[in-house]
XYZ file of N, CA and C in Angstrom:
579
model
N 29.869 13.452 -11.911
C 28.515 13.180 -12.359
C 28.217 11.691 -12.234
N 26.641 11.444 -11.972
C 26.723 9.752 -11.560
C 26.467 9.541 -12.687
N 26.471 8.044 -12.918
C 26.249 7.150 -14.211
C 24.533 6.525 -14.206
N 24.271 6.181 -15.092
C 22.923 5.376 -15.388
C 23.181 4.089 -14.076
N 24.148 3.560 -14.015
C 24.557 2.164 -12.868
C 24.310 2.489 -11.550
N 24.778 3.968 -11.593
C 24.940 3.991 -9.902
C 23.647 4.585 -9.676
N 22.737 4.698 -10.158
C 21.852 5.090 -9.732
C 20.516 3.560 -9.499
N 20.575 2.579 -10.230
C 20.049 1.294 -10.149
C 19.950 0.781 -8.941
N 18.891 0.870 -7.679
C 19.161 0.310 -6.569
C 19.466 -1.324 -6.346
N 19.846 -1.878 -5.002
C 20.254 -2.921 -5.158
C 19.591 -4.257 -5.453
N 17.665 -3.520 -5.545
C 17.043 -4.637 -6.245
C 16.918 -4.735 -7.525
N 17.494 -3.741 -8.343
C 17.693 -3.491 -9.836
C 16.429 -2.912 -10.346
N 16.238 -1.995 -9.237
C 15.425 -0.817 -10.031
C 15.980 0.497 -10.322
N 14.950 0.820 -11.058
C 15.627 2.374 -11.733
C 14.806 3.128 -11.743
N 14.838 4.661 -11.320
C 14.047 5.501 -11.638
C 13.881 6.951 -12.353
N 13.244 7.106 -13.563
C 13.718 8.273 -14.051
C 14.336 9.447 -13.167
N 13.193 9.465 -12.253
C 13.453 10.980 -11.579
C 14.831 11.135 -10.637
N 15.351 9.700 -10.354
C 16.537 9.645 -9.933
C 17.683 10.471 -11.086
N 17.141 9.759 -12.227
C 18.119 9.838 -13.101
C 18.189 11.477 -13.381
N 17.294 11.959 -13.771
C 17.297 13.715 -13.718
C 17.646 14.398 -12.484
N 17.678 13.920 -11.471
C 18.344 14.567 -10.094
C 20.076 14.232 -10.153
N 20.073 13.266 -11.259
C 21.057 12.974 -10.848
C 22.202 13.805 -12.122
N 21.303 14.694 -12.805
C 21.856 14.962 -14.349
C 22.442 14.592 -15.324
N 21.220 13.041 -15.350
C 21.587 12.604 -16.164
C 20.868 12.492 -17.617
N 21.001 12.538 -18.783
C 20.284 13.513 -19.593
C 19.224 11.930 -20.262
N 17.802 12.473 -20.760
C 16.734 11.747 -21.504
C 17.581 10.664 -22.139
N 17.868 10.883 -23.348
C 18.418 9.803 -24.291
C 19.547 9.011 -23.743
N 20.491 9.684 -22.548
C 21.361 8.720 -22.401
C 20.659 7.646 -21.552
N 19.560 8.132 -20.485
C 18.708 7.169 -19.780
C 18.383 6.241 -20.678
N 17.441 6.490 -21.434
C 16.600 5.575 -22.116
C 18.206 4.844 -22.906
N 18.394 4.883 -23.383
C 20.033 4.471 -24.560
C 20.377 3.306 -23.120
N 20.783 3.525 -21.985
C 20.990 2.618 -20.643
C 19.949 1.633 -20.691
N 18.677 2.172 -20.839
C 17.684 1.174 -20.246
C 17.449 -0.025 -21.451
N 17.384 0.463 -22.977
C 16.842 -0.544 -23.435
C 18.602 -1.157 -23.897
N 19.478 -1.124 -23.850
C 20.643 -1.216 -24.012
C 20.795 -2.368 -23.031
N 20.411 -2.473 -21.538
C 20.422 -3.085 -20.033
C 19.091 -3.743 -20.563
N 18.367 -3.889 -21.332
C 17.313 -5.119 -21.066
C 16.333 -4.528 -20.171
N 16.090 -3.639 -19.516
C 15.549 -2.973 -18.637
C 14.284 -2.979 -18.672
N 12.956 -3.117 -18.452
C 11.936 -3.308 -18.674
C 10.553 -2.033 -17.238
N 10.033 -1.947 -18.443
C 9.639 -0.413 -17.513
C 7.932 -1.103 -16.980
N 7.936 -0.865 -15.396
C 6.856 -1.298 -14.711
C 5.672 -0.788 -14.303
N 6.061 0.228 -14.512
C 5.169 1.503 -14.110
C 5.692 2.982 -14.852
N 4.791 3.688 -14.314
C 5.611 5.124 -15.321
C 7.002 5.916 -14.498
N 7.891 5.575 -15.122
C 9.046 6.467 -14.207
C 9.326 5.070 -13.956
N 9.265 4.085 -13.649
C 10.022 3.176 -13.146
C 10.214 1.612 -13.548
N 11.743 1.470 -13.942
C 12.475 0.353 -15.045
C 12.701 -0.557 -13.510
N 12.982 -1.929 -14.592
C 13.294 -2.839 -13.518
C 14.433 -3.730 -14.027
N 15.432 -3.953 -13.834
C 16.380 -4.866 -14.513
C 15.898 -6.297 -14.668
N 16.725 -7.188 -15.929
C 15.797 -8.581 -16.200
C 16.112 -9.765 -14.594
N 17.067 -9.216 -13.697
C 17.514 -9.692 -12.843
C 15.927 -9.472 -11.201
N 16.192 -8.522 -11.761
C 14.869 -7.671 -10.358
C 14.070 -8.891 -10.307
N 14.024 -8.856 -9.073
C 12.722 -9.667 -8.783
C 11.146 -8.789 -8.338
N 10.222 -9.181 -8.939
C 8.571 -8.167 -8.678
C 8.411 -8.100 -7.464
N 8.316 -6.822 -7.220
C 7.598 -6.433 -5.720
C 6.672 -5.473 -6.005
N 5.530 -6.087 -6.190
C 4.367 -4.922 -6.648
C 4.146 -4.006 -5.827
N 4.092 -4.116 -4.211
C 3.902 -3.506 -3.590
C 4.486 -2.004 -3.774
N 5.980 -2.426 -3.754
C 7.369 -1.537 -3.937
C 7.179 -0.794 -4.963
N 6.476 -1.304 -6.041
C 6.928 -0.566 -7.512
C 5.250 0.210 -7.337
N 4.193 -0.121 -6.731
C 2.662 0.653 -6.787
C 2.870 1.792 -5.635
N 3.902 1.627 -4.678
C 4.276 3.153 -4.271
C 5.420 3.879 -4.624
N 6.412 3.749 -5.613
C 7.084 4.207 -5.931
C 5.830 5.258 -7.505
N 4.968 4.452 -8.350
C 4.485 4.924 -8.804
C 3.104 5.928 -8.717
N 2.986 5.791 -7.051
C 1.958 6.782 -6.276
C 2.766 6.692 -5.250
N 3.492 7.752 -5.075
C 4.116 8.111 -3.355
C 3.129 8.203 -2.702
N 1.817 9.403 -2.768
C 1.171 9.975 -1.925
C 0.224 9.166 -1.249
N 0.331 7.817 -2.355
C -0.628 7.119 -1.556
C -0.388 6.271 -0.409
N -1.117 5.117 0.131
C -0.661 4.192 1.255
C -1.267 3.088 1.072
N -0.649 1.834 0.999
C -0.933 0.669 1.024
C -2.164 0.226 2.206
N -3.173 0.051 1.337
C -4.277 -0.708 2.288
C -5.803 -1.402 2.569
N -6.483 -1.575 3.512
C -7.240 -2.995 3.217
C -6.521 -4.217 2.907
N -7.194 -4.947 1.444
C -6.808 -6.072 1.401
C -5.506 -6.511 1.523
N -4.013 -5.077 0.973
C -2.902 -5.343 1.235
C -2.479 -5.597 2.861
N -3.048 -4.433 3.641
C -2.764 -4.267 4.179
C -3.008 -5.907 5.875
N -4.167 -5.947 5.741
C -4.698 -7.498 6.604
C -4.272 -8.197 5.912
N -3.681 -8.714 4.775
C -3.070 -9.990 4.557
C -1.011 -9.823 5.239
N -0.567 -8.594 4.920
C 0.320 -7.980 5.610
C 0.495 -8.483 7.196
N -0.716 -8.008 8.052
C -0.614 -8.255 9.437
C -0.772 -9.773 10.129
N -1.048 -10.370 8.942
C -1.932 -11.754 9.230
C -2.995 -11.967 9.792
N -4.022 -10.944 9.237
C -5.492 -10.791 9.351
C -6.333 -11.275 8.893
N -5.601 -11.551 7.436
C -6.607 -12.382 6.032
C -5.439 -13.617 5.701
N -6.019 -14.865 5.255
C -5.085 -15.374 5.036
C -4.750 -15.271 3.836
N -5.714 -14.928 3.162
C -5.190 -15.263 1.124
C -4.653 -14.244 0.868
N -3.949 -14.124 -0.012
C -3.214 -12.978 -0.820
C -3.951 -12.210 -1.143
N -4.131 -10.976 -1.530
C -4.851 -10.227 -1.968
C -4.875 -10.625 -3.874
N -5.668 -10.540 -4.654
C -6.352 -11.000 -5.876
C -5.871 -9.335 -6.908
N -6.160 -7.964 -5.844
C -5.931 -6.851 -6.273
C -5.168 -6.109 -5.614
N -4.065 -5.012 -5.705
C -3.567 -4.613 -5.229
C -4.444 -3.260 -4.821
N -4.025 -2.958 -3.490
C -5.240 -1.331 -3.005
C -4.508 -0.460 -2.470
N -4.861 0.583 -2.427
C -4.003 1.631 -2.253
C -5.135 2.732 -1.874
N -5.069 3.440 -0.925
C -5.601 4.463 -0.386
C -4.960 6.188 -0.946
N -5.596 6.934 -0.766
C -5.610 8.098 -1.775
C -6.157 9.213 -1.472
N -5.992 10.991 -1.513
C -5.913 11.657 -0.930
C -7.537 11.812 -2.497
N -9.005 12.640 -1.881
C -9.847 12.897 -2.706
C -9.489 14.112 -3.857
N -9.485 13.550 -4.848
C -8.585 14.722 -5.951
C -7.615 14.389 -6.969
N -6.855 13.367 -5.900
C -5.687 12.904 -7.334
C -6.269 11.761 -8.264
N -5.866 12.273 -9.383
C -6.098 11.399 -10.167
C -5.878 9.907 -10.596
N -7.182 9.286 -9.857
C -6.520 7.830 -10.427
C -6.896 7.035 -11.387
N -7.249 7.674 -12.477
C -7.714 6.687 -13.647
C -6.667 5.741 -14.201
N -5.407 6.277 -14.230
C -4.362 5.210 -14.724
C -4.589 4.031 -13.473
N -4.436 4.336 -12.150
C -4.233 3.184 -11.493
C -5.542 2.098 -11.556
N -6.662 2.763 -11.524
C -7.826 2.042 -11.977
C -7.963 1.172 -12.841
N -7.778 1.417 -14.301
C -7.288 1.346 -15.307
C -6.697 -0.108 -15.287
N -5.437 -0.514 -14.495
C -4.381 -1.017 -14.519
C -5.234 -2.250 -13.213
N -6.161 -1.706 -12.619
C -6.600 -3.026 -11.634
C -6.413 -2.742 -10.967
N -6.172 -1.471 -10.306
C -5.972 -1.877 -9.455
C -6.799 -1.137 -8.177
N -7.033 -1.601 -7.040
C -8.346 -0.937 -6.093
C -8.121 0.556 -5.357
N -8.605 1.647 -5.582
C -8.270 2.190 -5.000
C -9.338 2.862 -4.152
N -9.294 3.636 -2.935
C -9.714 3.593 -2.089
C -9.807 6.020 -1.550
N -10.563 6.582 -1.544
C -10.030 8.003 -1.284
C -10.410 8.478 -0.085
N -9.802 9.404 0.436
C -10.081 9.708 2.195
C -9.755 11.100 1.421
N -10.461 12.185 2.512
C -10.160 13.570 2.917
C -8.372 13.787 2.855
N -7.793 14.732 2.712
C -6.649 14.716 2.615
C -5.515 15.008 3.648
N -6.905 15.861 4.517
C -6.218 15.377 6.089
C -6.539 14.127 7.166
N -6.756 13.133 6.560
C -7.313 11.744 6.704
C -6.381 10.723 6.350
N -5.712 11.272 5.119
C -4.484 10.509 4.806
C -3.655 9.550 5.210
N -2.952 10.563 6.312
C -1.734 9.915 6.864
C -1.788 9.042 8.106
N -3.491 9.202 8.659
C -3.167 8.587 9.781
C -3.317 7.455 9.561
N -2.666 6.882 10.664
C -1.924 5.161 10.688
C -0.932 4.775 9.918
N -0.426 5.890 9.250
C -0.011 5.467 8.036
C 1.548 4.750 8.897
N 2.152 4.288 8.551
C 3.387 3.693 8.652
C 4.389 3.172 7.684
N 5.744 2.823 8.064
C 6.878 2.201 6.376
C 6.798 0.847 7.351
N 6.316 -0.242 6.115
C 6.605 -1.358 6.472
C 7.638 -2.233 5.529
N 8.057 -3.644 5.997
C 9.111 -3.816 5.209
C 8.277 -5.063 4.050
N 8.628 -5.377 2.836
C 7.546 -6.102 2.183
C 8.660 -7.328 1.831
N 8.284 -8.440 1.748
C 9.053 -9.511 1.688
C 10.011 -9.807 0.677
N 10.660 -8.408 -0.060
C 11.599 -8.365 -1.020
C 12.595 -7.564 -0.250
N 12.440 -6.842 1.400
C 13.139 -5.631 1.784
C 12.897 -4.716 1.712
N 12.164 -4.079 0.781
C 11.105 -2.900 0.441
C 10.839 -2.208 1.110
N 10.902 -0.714 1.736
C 10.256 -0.016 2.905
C 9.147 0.613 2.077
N 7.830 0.556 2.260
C 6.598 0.704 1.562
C 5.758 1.210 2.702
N 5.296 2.336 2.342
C 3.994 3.056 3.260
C 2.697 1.965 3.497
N 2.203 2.273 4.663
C 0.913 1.135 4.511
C 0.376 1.286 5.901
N -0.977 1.334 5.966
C -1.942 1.167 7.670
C -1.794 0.681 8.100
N -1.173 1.235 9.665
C -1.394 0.474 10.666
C -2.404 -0.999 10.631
N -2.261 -1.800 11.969
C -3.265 -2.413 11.726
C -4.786 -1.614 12.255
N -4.643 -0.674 13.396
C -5.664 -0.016 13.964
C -6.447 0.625 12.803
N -5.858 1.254 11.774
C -6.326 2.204 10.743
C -6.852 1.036 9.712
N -6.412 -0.492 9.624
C -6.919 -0.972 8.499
C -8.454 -1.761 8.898
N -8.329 -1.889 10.933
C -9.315 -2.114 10.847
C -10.844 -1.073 10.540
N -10.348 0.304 10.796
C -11.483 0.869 10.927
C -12.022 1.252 9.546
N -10.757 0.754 8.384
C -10.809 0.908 7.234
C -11.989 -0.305 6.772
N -11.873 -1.510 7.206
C -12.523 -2.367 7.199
C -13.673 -2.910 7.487
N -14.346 -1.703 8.441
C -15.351 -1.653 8.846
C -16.542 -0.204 8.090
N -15.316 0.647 8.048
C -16.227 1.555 6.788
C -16.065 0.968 5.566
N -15.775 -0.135 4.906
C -15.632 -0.670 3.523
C -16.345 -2.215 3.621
N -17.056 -2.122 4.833
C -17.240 -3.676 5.248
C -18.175 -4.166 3.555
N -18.772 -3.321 3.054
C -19.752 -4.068 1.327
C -18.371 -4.368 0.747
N -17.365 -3.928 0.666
C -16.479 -4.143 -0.316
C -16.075 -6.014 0.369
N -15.793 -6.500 1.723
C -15.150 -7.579 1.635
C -16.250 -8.595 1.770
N -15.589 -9.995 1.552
C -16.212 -11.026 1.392
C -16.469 -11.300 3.148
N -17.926 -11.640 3.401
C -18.231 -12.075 5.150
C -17.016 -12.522 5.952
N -16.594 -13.598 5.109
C -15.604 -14.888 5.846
C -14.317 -13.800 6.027
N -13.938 -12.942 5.104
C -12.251 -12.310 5.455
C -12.797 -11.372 6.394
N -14.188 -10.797 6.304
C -14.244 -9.461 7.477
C -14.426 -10.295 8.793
N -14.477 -11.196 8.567
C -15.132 -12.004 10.568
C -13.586 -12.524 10.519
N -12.992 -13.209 9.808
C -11.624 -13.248 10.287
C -10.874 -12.312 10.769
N -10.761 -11.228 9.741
C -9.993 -10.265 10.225
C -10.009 -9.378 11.316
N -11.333 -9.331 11.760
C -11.627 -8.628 12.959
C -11.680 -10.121 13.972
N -12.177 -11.094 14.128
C -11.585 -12.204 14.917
C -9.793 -12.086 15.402
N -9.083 -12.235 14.200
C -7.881 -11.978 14.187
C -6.924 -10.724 15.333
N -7.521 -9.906 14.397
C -7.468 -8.481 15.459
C -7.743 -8.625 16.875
N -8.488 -8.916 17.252
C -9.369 -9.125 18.595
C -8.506 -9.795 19.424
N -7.714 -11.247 18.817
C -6.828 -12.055 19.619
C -5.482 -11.775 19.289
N -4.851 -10.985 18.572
C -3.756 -10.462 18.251
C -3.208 -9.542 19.332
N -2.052 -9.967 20.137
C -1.290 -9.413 20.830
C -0.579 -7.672 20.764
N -0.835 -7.894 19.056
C 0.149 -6.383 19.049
C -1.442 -5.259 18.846
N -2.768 -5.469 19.552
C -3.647 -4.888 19.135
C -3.317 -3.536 20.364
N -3.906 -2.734 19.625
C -3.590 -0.997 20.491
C -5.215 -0.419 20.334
N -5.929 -0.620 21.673
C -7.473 -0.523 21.178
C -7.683 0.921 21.777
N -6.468 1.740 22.251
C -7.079 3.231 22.897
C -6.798 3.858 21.521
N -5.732 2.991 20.731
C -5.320 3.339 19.145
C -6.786 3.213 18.145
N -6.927 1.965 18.516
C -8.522 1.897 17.428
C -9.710 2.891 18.048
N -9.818 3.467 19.536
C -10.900 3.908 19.416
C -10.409 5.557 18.962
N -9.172 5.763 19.182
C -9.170 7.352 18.761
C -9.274 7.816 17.349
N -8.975 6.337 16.287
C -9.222 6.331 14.458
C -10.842 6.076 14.519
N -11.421 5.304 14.978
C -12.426 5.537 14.870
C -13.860 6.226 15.327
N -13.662 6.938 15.812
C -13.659 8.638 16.241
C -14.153 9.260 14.987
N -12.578 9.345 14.729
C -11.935 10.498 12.986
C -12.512 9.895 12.374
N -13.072 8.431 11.691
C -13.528 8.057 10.530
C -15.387 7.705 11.050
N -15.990 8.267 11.581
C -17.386 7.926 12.389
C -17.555 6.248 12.312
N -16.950 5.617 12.976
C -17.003 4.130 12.881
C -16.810 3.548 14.095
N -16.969 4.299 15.038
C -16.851 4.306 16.836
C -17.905 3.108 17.155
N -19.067 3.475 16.765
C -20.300 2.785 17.542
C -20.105 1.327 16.592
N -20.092 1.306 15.766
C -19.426 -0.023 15.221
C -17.823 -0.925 15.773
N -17.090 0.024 15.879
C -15.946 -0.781 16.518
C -16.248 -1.626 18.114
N -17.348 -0.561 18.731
C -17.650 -0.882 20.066
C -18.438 -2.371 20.627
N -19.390 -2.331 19.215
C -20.165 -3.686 19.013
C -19.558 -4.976 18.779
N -18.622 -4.894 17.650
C -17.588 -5.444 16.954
C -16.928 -6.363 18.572
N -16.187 -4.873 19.174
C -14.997 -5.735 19.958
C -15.880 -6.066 21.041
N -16.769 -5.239 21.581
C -17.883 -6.225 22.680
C -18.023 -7.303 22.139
N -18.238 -7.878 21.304
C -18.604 -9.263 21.083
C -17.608 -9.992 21.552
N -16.006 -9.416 20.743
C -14.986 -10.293 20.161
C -14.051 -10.410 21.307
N -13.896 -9.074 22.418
C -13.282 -9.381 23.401
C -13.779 -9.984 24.766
């Protein structure tokens, strides 16, 4: 049987549901965690006083289904330069996100077969493999959300895009297609290319 330890990954997180897969019983978890200093970040998931914050890491561990994106996602590619202010997260229409709301944080809902595309695991600057949009999917994300950003990050970021080497534009026109944002992408990159 594993222990409360071996289940602690090597950034010194912990997760209940590990811990019940792993049969390990309620009280001895919790008895580990506040015993270890352990400090809980989200629901289901402790962080040792050692862990270093990776919000990213710990806002999809506490929404799998969702995917990192927009503002995470263009500051990610080096689209935007500033950090993002809120963390965003994209979301299948239905699940409930009042806790994440709640908590600040932006969230964003698509059709549920809309979801996954672009979706990708990227690595986040703690090591982290974290779901999150392409860049093709964050632009077209960016262009159906264009009221949500500030002028200066949407003309960068699509500037950006435009002269960015790793751009895949038979990729952007087939997402924006699926999200009706075609005749806009077309204007957009006529200008920019």
């Amino acid at each position: 049987m594993k222990t409360c330890e071996s289940i602690v990954d090597q950034s010194g997180i912990l997760l209940t549901r590990d811990a019940m897969e792993a049969g390990i019983s309620k009280p001895v978890l919790y008895r580990f965690i506040r015993e270890n200093g352990f400090e809980q970040v989200a629901h289901g998931v402790y962080a040792s006083q050692e862990a270093w914050e990776d919000r990213n890491y710990t806002l999809s561990l506490r929404c799998p289904q969702g995917v990192l994106s927009h503002d995470e996602a263009l500051y990610h590619y080096g689209l935007i330069d500033r950090e993002p202010l809120w963390q965003t997260i994209t979301i299948y229409t239905g699940y409930g996100t009042s806790r994440l709301v709640s908590d600040g944080i932006k969230v964003f809902t698509v059709k549920k077969e809309l979801l996954n595309v672009g979706r990708e695991m990227v690595r986040t600057v703690h090591g982290h493999m974290v779901p999150m949009y392409d860049r093709e999917r964050t632009i077209c994300d960016l262009l159906r959300s264009r009221n949500y950003f500030e002028i200066q990050d949407f003309q960068t970021a699509l500037k950006a895009y435009a002269r960015s080497r790793e751009k895949n534009l038979n990729k952007l026109t087939e997402y924006a297609e699926l999200f009706h944002v075609d005749r806009l992408i077309h204007e957009y990159m006529g200008v920019l290319l």
